Amino acid sequence: MGPFKSGFISILGRPNVGKSTLFNRLIGDKVAIVAEKPQTTRNRILGIKSMSGGQLIFLDTPGIHSGRSELNQRMVRTAIASGRDADVLLFLIEANSPLVEKDQSMIESFRGSKGIRFLVINKMDLVRRERLLPIMDRYQKYYPFKEIIPVSALTGEGIDILLEEIVKVLPESPPYYPEDMVTDQTERFWVSEVIREKVIHHCYQEIPYSTAVTIEAFKENPEKKLVLIKATIHVERDSQKKILIGKGGEKIKKIGEAARKEVEAFLGTKVYLELWVSVEKNWTQNSQVLDQLGYPLTFTHLS
Ligand SMILES: Nc1nc2c(ncn2[C@@H]2O[C@H](COP(=O)(O)OP(=O)(O)O)[C@@H](O)[C@H]2O)c(=O)[nH]1
Ligand SMILES: [Mg+2]
């Protein structure tokens, strides 16, 4: 066996191409939330894959897009920052709808990074193999990617090859994290993300991007094998609060149940989950509120 290798791998791409799905698949655990809606991921999320010959530290990032709100701009800055210091940059595109020009400007925005670039073509389960060659051809024209690898994050096709090719190019280095560590996120943060995922699933039409979740309390009671969690869902308008709560509190109850089940399975204990809804007028445009909610202005993963 060769020397031990470790490094940071940033997963980059437009919204909805499957970055979070790929990230979870590569790590083998649900660390990031996933939705069929764009702009689900807001922070850079770190996931660790420890193998016999190396440690791969993946960074899931918000999609690169041109949204105007301050939240949107912070999200894009977070993505760019996480590509800056990475050893490997995975540019993810969709086999079923490659958008060459948009991806071109995305790839351009990482000009300053020293990382080795791979093109990863996702959603291969949706297209015939013949579609692949012309796509590879077009993308290779404006960047000499080290590797071009077709995968399906959904079925797992191509994932082993992708892992192998990444290990090959990583620098020799001892592991950065303990072998049994899967992420640097706290349980609190993960729980807040699961709640936000359920809100997106249940009310996306009415409340597209304007919710945030904070955890007010997270109390473990080992004797009763119970965890008590109090969380607040922040929305921008009174009308959104009404929608979220639903007739007779029906909607919020469904969201709470779905989130509780997932958190119980994850923590392996019973969970008592209390949800509150609070209106924060136009928080996606308000720097102070964004700071309080923990969306960074810029972010470097090595600091
Ligand atoms: N058919 C198919 N769908 C996928 C694949 N990867 C992701 N998706 C779906 O694409 C949507 C967006 O995925 P997500 O991981 O949240 O994308 P992100 O915005 O780039 O993080 C979700 O509905 C996923 O289930 C894939 O390989 N095949
Ligand atoms: Mg995502």
mmCIF file of C-alpha atoms and ligand atoms in Angstrom:
data_model
loop_
_atom_site.group_PDB
_atom_site.id
_atom_site.type_symbol
_atom_site.label_atom_id
_atom_site.label_comp_id
_atom_site.label_asym_id
_atom_site.label_seq_id
_atom_site.Cartn_x
_atom_site.Cartn_y
_atom_site.Cartn_z
ATOM 1 C CA MET A 1 0.000 0.000 0.000
ATOM 2 C CA GLY A 2 1.174 3.521 -0.807
ATOM 3 C CA PRO A 3 1.583 6.469 1.542
ATOM 4 C CA PHE A 4 -1.388 7.862 3.455
ATOM 5 C CA LYS A 5 -3.170 10.751 1.715
ATOM 6 C CA SER A 6 -5.578 13.377 2.975
ATOM 7 C CA GLY A 7 -7.147 16.512 1.662
ATOM 8 C CA PHE A 8 -10.111 18.779 1.128
ATOM 9 C CA ILE A 9 -12.499 18.271 -1.769
ATOM 10 C CA SER A 10 -15.030 20.960 -2.588
ATOM 11 C CA ILE A 11 -18.264 20.044 -4.407
ATOM 12 C CA LEU A 12 -19.313 22.968 -6.599
ATOM 13 C CA GLY A 13 -22.074 23.620 -9.082
ATOM 14 C CA ARG A 14 -25.311 25.357 -9.929
ATOM 15 C CA PRO A 15 -28.332 24.874 -7.650
ATOM 16 C CA ASN A 16 -30.103 21.518 -7.877
ATOM 17 C CA VAL A 17 -27.477 19.566 -9.822
ATOM 18 C CA GLY A 18 -27.226 17.098 -6.920
ATOM 19 C CA LYS A 19 -24.302 18.379 -4.834
ATOM 20 C CA SER A 20 -25.797 17.453 -1.466
ATOM 21 C CA THR A 21 -26.970 14.059 -2.725
ATOM 22 C CA LEU A 22 -23.480 13.306 -4.045
ATOM 23 C CA PHE A 23 -21.912 14.541 -0.830
ATOM 24 C CA ASN A 24 -24.080 12.232 1.308
ATOM 25 C CA ARG A 25 -23.399 9.342 -1.064
ATOM 26 C CA LEU A 26 -19.630 9.859 -0.950
ATOM 27 C CA ILE A 27 -19.647 9.919 2.839
ATOM 28 C CA GLY A 28 -22.200 7.143 3.142
ATOM 29 C CA ASP A 29 -24.397 9.008 5.623
ATOM 30 C CA LYS A 30 -27.051 11.712 5.506
ATOM 31 C CA VAL A 31 -25.067 14.712 6.643
ATOM 32 C CA ALA A 32 -26.573 17.333 4.325
ATOM 33 C CA ILE A 33 -30.239 17.999 3.627
ATOM 34 C CA VAL A 34 -31.587 17.437 0.132
ATOM 35 C CA ALA A 35 -34.593 18.796 -1.739
ATOM 36 C CA GLU A 36 -35.835 18.883 -5.301
ATOM 37 C CA LYS A 37 -35.856 22.674 -4.942
ATOM 38 C CA PRO A 38 -32.913 24.952 -5.647
ATOM 39 C CA GLN A 39 -30.969 26.741 -2.915
ATOM 40 C CA THR A 40 -31.534 24.279 -0.127
ATOM 41 C CA THR A 41 -27.949 24.295 1.112
ATOM 42 C CA ARG A 42 -26.945 27.592 2.730
ATOM 43 C CA ASN A 43 -23.747 26.888 4.631
ATOM 44 C CA ARG A 44 -20.642 25.022 3.721
ATOM 45 C CA ILE A 45 -21.007 21.571 5.241
ATOM 46 C CA LEU A 46 -18.069 19.345 5.983
ATOM 47 C CA GLY A 47 -18.176 15.562 5.745
ATOM 48 C CA ILE A 48 -15.333 13.125 6.377
ATOM 49 C CA LYS A 49 -14.696 9.845 4.598
ATOM 50 C CA SER A 50 -11.949 7.771 6.200
ATOM 51 C CA MET A 51 -10.581 4.921 4.105
ATOM 52 C CA SER A 52 -7.659 2.556 4.560
ATOM 53 C CA GLY A 53 -5.301 4.589 2.364
ATOM 54 C CA GLY A 54 -6.549 8.103 3.011
ATOM 55 C CA GLN A 55 -8.939 10.601 4.480
ATOM 56 C CA LEU A 56 -11.198 12.584 2.167
ATOM 57 C CA ILE A 57 -12.777 15.702 3.577
ATOM 58 C CA PHE A 58 -15.693 16.818 1.428
ATOM 59 C CA LEU A 59 -17.241 20.289 1.458
ATOM 60 C CA ASP A 60 -20.838 20.591 0.329
ATOM 61 C CA THR A 61 -21.601 24.139 -0.763
ATOM 62 C CA PRO A 62 -24.533 26.378 -1.691
ATOM 63 C CA GLY A 63 -25.277 26.448 -5.425
ATOM 64 C CA ILE A 64 -23.592 29.118 -7.482
ATOM 65 C CA HIS A 65 -26.354 31.403 -8.761
ATOM 66 C CA SER A 66 -27.073 35.069 -9.321
ATOM 67 C CA GLY A 67 -29.725 35.723 -6.662
ATOM 68 C CA ARG A 68 -29.781 39.308 -5.445
ATOM 69 C CA SER A 69 -30.709 39.222 -1.772
ATOM 70 C CA GLU A 70 -27.960 39.577 0.777
ATOM 71 C CA LEU A 71 -28.588 35.996 1.887
ATOM 72 C CA ASN A 72 -28.087 34.806 -1.693
ATOM 73 C CA GLN A 73 -24.875 36.754 -2.039
ATOM 74 C CA ARG A 74 -23.539 35.408 1.228
ATOM 75 C CA MET A 75 -24.342 31.894 0.056
ATOM 76 C CA VAL A 76 -22.395 32.316 -3.173
ATOM 77 C CA ARG A 77 -19.440 33.835 -1.309
ATOM 78 C CA THR A 78 -19.454 30.835 1.017
ATOM 79 C CA ALA A 79 -19.247 28.488 -1.974
ATOM 80 C CA ILE A 80 -16.421 30.424 -3.603
ATOM 81 C CA ALA A 81 -14.455 30.576 -0.354
ATOM 82 C CA SER A 82 -14.733 26.837 0.126
ATOM 83 C CA GLY A 83 -13.265 26.237 -3.323
ATOM 84 C CA ARG A 84 -10.349 28.552 -2.750
ATOM 85 C CA ASP A 85 -8.250 26.358 -0.498
ATOM 86 C CA ALA A 86 -9.437 22.940 -1.619
ATOM 87 C CA ASP A 87 -7.029 20.318 -2.952
ATOM 88 C CA VAL A 88 -9.633 19.068 -5.395
ATOM 89 C CA LEU A 89 -12.548 20.922 -6.975
ATOM 90 C CA LEU A 90 -15.415 18.772 -8.193
ATOM 91 C CA PHE A 91 -17.481 20.730 -10.705
ATOM 92 C CA LEU A 92 -20.813 18.991 -10.784
ATOM 93 C CA ILE A 93 -23.154 19.211 -13.781
ATOM 94 C CA GLU A 94 -26.337 17.383 -14.791
ATOM 95 C CA ALA A 95 -26.238 14.943 -17.689
ATOM 96 C CA ASN A 96 -29.870 15.666 -18.480
ATOM 97 C CA SER A 97 -29.503 19.440 -18.751
ATOM 98 C CA PRO A 98 -25.969 20.711 -19.129
ATOM 99 C CA LEU A 99 -25.871 24.503 -19.224
ATOM 100 C CA VAL A 100 -22.541 25.140 -20.747
ATOM 101 C CA GLU A 101 -22.395 28.952 -20.591
ATOM 102 C CA LYS A 102 -23.563 29.218 -17.006
ATOM 103 C CA ASP A 103 -21.146 26.529 -15.923
ATOM 104 C CA GLN A 104 -18.373 28.262 -17.788
ATOM 105 C CA SER A 105 -18.717 31.411 -15.708
ATOM 106 C CA MET A 106 -18.955 29.288 -12.574
ATOM 107 C CA ILE A 107 -15.697 27.525 -13.409
ATOM 108 C CA GLU A 108 -14.170 30.936 -14.143
ATOM 109 C CA SER A 109 -15.003 32.207 -10.677
ATOM 110 C CA PHE A 110 -12.561 29.659 -9.227
ATOM 111 C CA ARG A 111 -9.658 30.839 -11.373
ATOM 112 C CA GLY A 112 -7.568 31.670 -8.292
ATOM 113 C CA SER A 113 -7.746 28.201 -6.760
ATOM 114 C CA LYS A 114 -4.765 25.859 -6.916
ATOM 115 C CA GLY A 115 -6.946 22.764 -6.585
ATOM 116 C CA ILE A 116 -7.066 19.998 -9.185
ATOM 117 C CA ARG A 117 -10.297 20.156 -11.204
ATOM 118 C CA PHE A 118 -12.585 17.245 -12.000
ATOM 119 C CA LEU A 119 -15.758 17.444 -14.027
ATOM 120 C CA VAL A 120 -18.397 15.171 -12.513
ATOM 121 C CA ILE A 121 -21.433 14.492 -14.677
ATOM 122 C CA ASN A 122 -24.328 13.557 -12.399
ATOM 123 C CA LYS A 123 -27.793 12.066 -12.974
ATOM 124 C CA MET A 124 -26.523 9.460 -15.452
ATOM 125 C CA ASP A 125 -29.556 7.363 -14.508
ATOM 126 C CA LEU A 126 -31.683 9.830 -16.503
ATOM 127 C CA VAL A 127 -29.862 9.681 -19.846
ATOM 128 C CA ARG A 128 -28.488 7.185 -22.330
ATOM 129 C CA ARG A 129 -24.723 6.761 -22.407
ATOM 130 C CA GLU A 130 -24.521 8.158 -25.948
ATOM 131 C CA ARG A 131 -25.411 11.593 -24.584
ATOM 132 C CA LEU A 132 -22.143 11.649 -22.693
ATOM 133 C CA LEU A 133 -19.581 12.148 -25.437
ATOM 134 C CA PRO A 134 -20.859 15.467 -26.804
ATOM 135 C CA ILE A 135 -21.152 16.842 -23.262
ATOM 136 C CA MET A 136 -17.583 15.828 -22.411
ATOM 137 C CA ASP A 137 -16.429 17.333 -25.629
ATOM 138 C CA ARG A 138 -17.989 20.730 -25.025
ATOM 139 C CA TYR A 139 -16.759 21.084 -21.473
ATOM 140 C CA GLN A 140 -13.255 19.942 -22.235
ATOM 141 C CA LYS A 141 -12.976 22.763 -24.769
ATOM 142 C CA TYR A 142 -12.666 25.408 -22.128
ATOM 143 C CA TYR A 143 -11.079 23.610 -19.293
ATOM 144 C CA PRO A 144 -8.561 20.752 -19.364
ATOM 145 C CA PHE A 145 -10.115 18.811 -16.477
ATOM 146 C CA LYS A 146 -7.839 16.264 -14.876
ATOM 147 C CA GLU A 147 -10.688 13.731 -14.965
ATOM 148 C CA ILE A 148 -14.230 13.627 -16.280
ATOM 149 C CA ILE A 149 -16.343 11.140 -14.371
ATOM 150 C CA PRO A 150 -19.996 10.236 -14.973
ATOM 151 C CA VAL A 151 -21.945 9.237 -11.881
ATOM 152 C CA SER A 152 -25.410 8.870 -10.458
ATOM 153 C CA ALA A 153 -25.518 10.172 -6.915
ATOM 154 C CA LEU A 154 -28.972 8.618 -6.664
ATOM 155 C CA THR A 155 -28.070 5.029 -7.620
ATOM 156 C CA GLY A 156 -24.411 5.090 -6.608
ATOM 157 C CA GLU A 157 -23.145 4.378 -10.113
ATOM 158 C CA GLY A 158 -19.569 5.616 -10.623
ATOM 159 C CA ILE A 159 -19.038 6.605 -7.001
ATOM 160 C CA ASP A 160 -16.241 4.099 -6.310
ATOM 161 C CA ILE A 161 -14.348 5.238 -9.388
ATOM 162 C CA LEU A 162 -14.731 8.856 -8.301
ATOM 163 C CA LEU A 163 -13.352 8.064 -4.836
ATOM 164 C CA GLU A 164 -10.401 6.189 -6.336
ATOM 165 C CA GLU A 165 -9.505 8.998 -8.711
ATOM 166 C CA ILE A 166 -9.677 11.561 -5.910
ATOM 167 C CA VAL A 167 -7.332 9.564 -3.668
ATOM 168 C CA LYS A 168 -4.832 9.350 -6.531
ATOM 169 C CA VAL A 169 -4.432 13.129 -6.726
ATOM 170 C CA LEU A 170 -4.535 13.987 -3.009
ATOM 171 C CA PRO A 171 -1.308 15.071 -1.294
ATOM 172 C CA GLU A 172 0.529 12.776 1.087
ATOM 173 C CA SER A 173 -0.566 13.795 4.548
ATOM 174 C CA PRO A 174 -1.649 12.311 7.852
ATOM 175 C CA PRO A 175 -5.403 12.479 8.523
ATOM 176 C CA TYR A 176 -6.827 15.845 9.643
ATOM 177 C CA TYR A 177 -9.621 14.363 11.750
ATOM 178 C CA PRO A 178 -10.132 11.314 13.994
ATOM 179 C CA GLU A 179 -11.083 8.245 11.970
ATOM 180 C CA ASP A 180 -14.566 7.868 13.472
ATOM 181 C CA MET A 181 -15.584 11.487 12.880
ATOM 182 C CA VAL A 182 -18.132 12.017 10.079
ATOM 183 C CA THR A 183 -18.752 15.753 10.249
ATOM 184 C CA ASP A 184 -17.812 18.874 12.191
ATOM 185 C CA GLN A 185 -21.423 20.008 12.475
ATOM 186 C CA THR A 186 -22.998 19.994 15.867
ATOM 187 C CA GLU A 187 -26.105 17.934 16.507
ATOM 188 C CA ARG A 188 -27.903 21.212 17.081
ATOM 189 C CA PHE A 189 -27.065 22.482 13.623
ATOM 190 C CA TRP A 190 -28.013 19.186 12.004
ATOM 191 C CA VAL A 191 -31.387 19.173 13.769
ATOM 192 C CA SER A 192 -32.064 22.745 12.628
ATOM 193 C CA GLU A 193 -31.284 21.677 9.053
ATOM 194 C CA VAL A 194 -33.634 18.688 9.241
ATOM 195 C CA ILE A 195 -36.445 20.980 10.407
ATOM 196 C CA ARG A 196 -35.699 23.396 7.563
ATOM 197 C CA GLU A 197 -35.767 20.485 5.105
ATOM 198 C CA LYS A 198 -39.246 19.477 6.306
ATOM 199 C CA VAL A 199 -40.469 23.068 6.004
ATOM 200 C CA ILE A 200 -39.233 23.128 2.403
ATOM 201 C CA HIS A 201 -40.947 19.816 1.676
ATOM 202 C CA HIS A 202 -44.270 20.925 3.148
ATOM 203 C CA CYS A 203 -44.556 24.569 2.101
ATOM 204 C CA TYR A 204 -42.160 25.316 -0.714
ATOM 205 C CA GLN A 205 -44.852 26.783 -3.013
ATOM 206 C CA GLU A 206 -45.903 29.364 -0.480
ATOM 207 C CA ILE A 207 -42.607 30.054 1.281
ATOM 208 C CA PRO A 208 -39.781 29.516 -1.161
ATOM 209 C CA TYR A 209 -36.509 30.658 0.405
ATOM 210 C CA SER A 210 -37.426 32.679 3.376
ATOM 211 C CA THR A 211 -37.197 30.387 6.359
ATOM 212 C CA ALA A 212 -34.410 29.914 8.836
ATOM 213 C CA VAL A 213 -34.362 27.705 11.905
ATOM 214 C CA THR A 214 -32.646 28.274 15.224
ATOM 215 C CA ILE A 215 -32.443 25.890 18.160
ATOM 216 C CA GLU A 216 -33.408 27.508 21.448
ATOM 217 C CA ALA A 217 -32.929 24.501 23.695
ATOM 218 C CA PHE A 218 -31.391 21.049 23.368
ATOM 219 C CA LYS A 219 -31.611 19.192 26.653
ATOM 220 C CA GLU A 220 -30.708 15.573 27.106
ATOM 221 C CA ASN A 221 -32.360 13.539 29.798
ATOM 222 C CA PRO A 222 -30.400 10.271 29.839
ATOM 223 C CA GLU A 223 -32.492 8.738 32.618
ATOM 224 C CA LYS A 224 -35.668 8.977 30.617
ATOM 225 C CA LYS A 225 -33.807 8.404 27.353
ATOM 226 C CA LEU A 226 -35.375 11.579 26.056
ATOM 227 C CA VAL A 227 -34.099 14.689 24.305
ATOM 228 C CA LEU A 228 -36.030 17.915 24.591
ATOM 229 C CA ILE A 229 -35.619 20.281 21.671
ATOM 230 C CA LYS A 230 -37.106 23.748 21.272
ATOM 231 C CA ALA A 231 -36.719 25.333 17.861
ATOM 232 C CA THR A 232 -37.886 28.533 16.194
ATOM 233 C CA ILE A 233 -38.751 28.771 12.517
ATOM 234 C CA HIS A 234 -38.169 32.319 11.296
ATOM 235 C CA VAL A 235 -40.226 33.654 8.389
ATOM 236 C CA GLU A 236 -40.403 37.057 6.730
ATOM 237 C CA ARG A 237 -44.111 37.852 6.852
ATOM 238 C CA ASP A 238 -47.243 37.321 8.945
ATOM 239 C CA SER A 239 -48.912 35.641 5.970
ATOM 240 C CA GLN A 240 -46.093 33.070 5.881
ATOM 241 C CA LYS A 241 -46.512 32.374 9.550
ATOM 242 C CA LYS A 242 -50.173 31.598 8.943
ATOM 243 C CA ILE A 243 -49.338 29.201 6.121
ATOM 244 C CA LEU A 244 -46.682 27.459 8.149
ATOM 245 C CA ILE A 245 -49.012 26.888 11.071
ATOM 246 C CA GLY A 246 -51.906 25.821 8.857
ATOM 247 C CA LYS A 247 -55.563 25.304 9.730
ATOM 248 C CA GLY A 248 -55.792 24.398 13.380
ATOM 249 C CA GLY A 249 -52.010 23.944 13.488
ATOM 250 C CA GLU A 250 -52.155 21.027 11.079
ATOM 251 C CA LYS A 251 -49.178 21.999 8.908
ATOM 252 C CA ILE A 252 -46.737 22.695 11.710
ATOM 253 C CA LYS A 253 -47.764 19.446 13.345
ATOM 254 C CA LYS A 254 -46.870 17.503 10.193
ATOM 255 C CA ILE A 255 -43.536 19.282 9.893
ATOM 256 C CA GLY A 256 -42.794 18.583 13.542
ATOM 257 C CA GLU A 257 -43.676 14.903 13.231
ATOM 258 C CA ALA A 258 -41.542 14.357 10.151
ATOM 259 C CA ALA A 259 -38.579 16.139 11.733
ATOM 260 C CA ARG A 260 -38.987 14.369 15.065
ATOM 261 C CA LYS A 261 -38.985 10.915 13.455
ATOM 262 C CA GLU A 262 -35.776 11.624 11.605
ATOM 263 C CA VAL A 263 -34.054 13.132 14.636
ATOM 264 C CA GLU A 264 -35.136 10.184 16.808
ATOM 265 C CA ALA A 265 -33.661 7.707 14.345
ATOM 266 C CA PHE A 266 -30.446 9.700 14.255
ATOM 267 C CA LEU A 267 -30.015 10.209 17.995
ATOM 268 C CA GLY A 268 -31.369 6.776 18.908
ATOM 269 C CA THR A 269 -33.590 8.200 21.657
ATOM 270 C CA LYS A 270 -37.094 9.568 22.026
ATOM 271 C CA VAL A 271 -37.365 13.223 21.164
ATOM 272 C CA TYR A 272 -39.771 15.856 22.356
ATOM 273 C CA LEU A 273 -39.757 18.564 19.728
ATOM 274 C CA GLU A 274 -41.372 21.934 20.283
ATOM 275 C CA LEU A 275 -41.648 24.272 17.296
ATOM 276 C CA TRP A 276 -42.286 28.011 17.372
ATOM 277 C CA VAL A 277 -42.800 30.354 14.441
ATOM 278 C CA SER A 278 -41.470 33.891 14.562
ATOM 279 C CA VAL A 279 -41.809 36.718 12.034
ATOM 280 C CA GLU A 280 -38.573 38.608 11.257
ATOM 281 C CA LYS A 281 -39.507 41.223 8.654
ATOM 282 C CA ASN A 282 -37.317 40.827 5.536
ATOM 283 C CA TRP A 283 -34.586 38.955 7.335
ATOM 284 C CA THR A 284 -32.961 37.772 4.100
ATOM 285 C CA GLN A 285 -32.002 41.416 3.437
ATOM 286 C CA ASN A 286 -30.985 42.318 6.957
ATOM 287 C CA SER A 287 -27.290 42.029 7.774
ATOM 288 C CA GLN A 288 -27.824 42.015 11.510
ATOM 289 C CA VAL A 289 -30.359 39.231 11.415
ATOM 290 C CA LEU A 290 -28.192 37.252 8.981
ATOM 291 C CA ASP A 291 -25.279 37.553 11.400
ATOM 292 C CA GLN A 292 -27.453 36.391 14.269
ATOM 293 C CA LEU A 293 -28.679 33.424 12.265
ATOM 294 C CA GLY A 294 -25.114 32.426 11.576
ATOM 295 C CA TYR A 295 -24.772 32.966 7.831
ATOM 296 C CA PRO A 296 -21.166 34.004 7.425
ATOM 297 C CA LEU A 297 -20.043 36.948 5.375
ATOM 298 C CA THR A 298 -17.132 34.915 4.107
ATOM 299 C CA PHE A 299 -15.799 31.606 5.171
ATOM 300 C CA THR A 300 -12.568 29.712 4.936
ATOM 301 C CA HIS A 301 -12.663 26.088 5.922
ATOM 302 C CA LEU A 302 -9.097 25.938 7.154
ATOM 303 C CA SER A 303 -9.438 28.719 9.677
HETATM 304 N N1 LIG B 1 -32.364 11.194 -11.084
HETATM 305 C C1 LIG B 1 -31.432 11.692 -10.284
HETATM 306 N N2 LIG B 1 -31.748 12.693 -9.414
HETATM 307 C C2 LIG B 1 -30.779 13.175 -8.608
HETATM 308 C C3 LIG B 1 -29.453 12.680 -8.646
HETATM 309 N N3 LIG B 1 -28.721 13.377 -7.745
HETATM 310 C C4 LIG B 1 -29.577 14.254 -7.157
HETATM 311 N N4 LIG B 1 -30.818 14.146 -7.671
HETATM 312 C C5 LIG B 1 -32.019 14.925 -7.290
HETATM 313 O O1 LIG B 1 -31.818 16.287 -7.629
HETATM 314 C C6 LIG B 1 -32.467 17.140 -6.682
HETATM 315 C C7 LIG B 1 -31.479 18.149 -6.112
HETATM 316 O O2 LIG B 1 -30.548 17.461 -5.307
HETATM 317 P P1 LIG B 1 -29.633 18.200 -4.233
HETATM 318 O O3 LIG B 1 -28.632 17.192 -3.811
HETATM 319 O O4 LIG B 1 -30.442 18.884 -3.174
HETATM 320 O O5 LIG B 1 -28.952 19.299 -5.188
HETATM 321 P P2 LIG B 1 -28.005 20.547 -4.794
HETATM 322 O O6 LIG B 1 -28.886 21.748 -4.803
HETATM 323 O O7 LIG B 1 -26.990 20.623 -5.900
HETATM 324 O O8 LIG B 1 -27.398 20.256 -3.465
HETATM 325 C C8 LIG B 1 -33.076 16.218 -5.617
HETATM 326 O O9 LIG B 1 -34.443 16.017 -5.937
HETATM 327 C C9 LIG B 1 -32.283 14.929 -5.784
HETATM 328 O O10 LIG B 1 -33.008 13.785 -5.386
HETATM 329 C C10 LIG B 1 -29.141 11.614 -9.578
HETATM 330 O O11 LIG B 1 -28.028 11.109 -9.705
HETATM 331 N N5 LIG B 1 -30.177 11.181 -10.361
HETATM 332 MG MG MG B 2 -27.465 21.256 -1.664
#
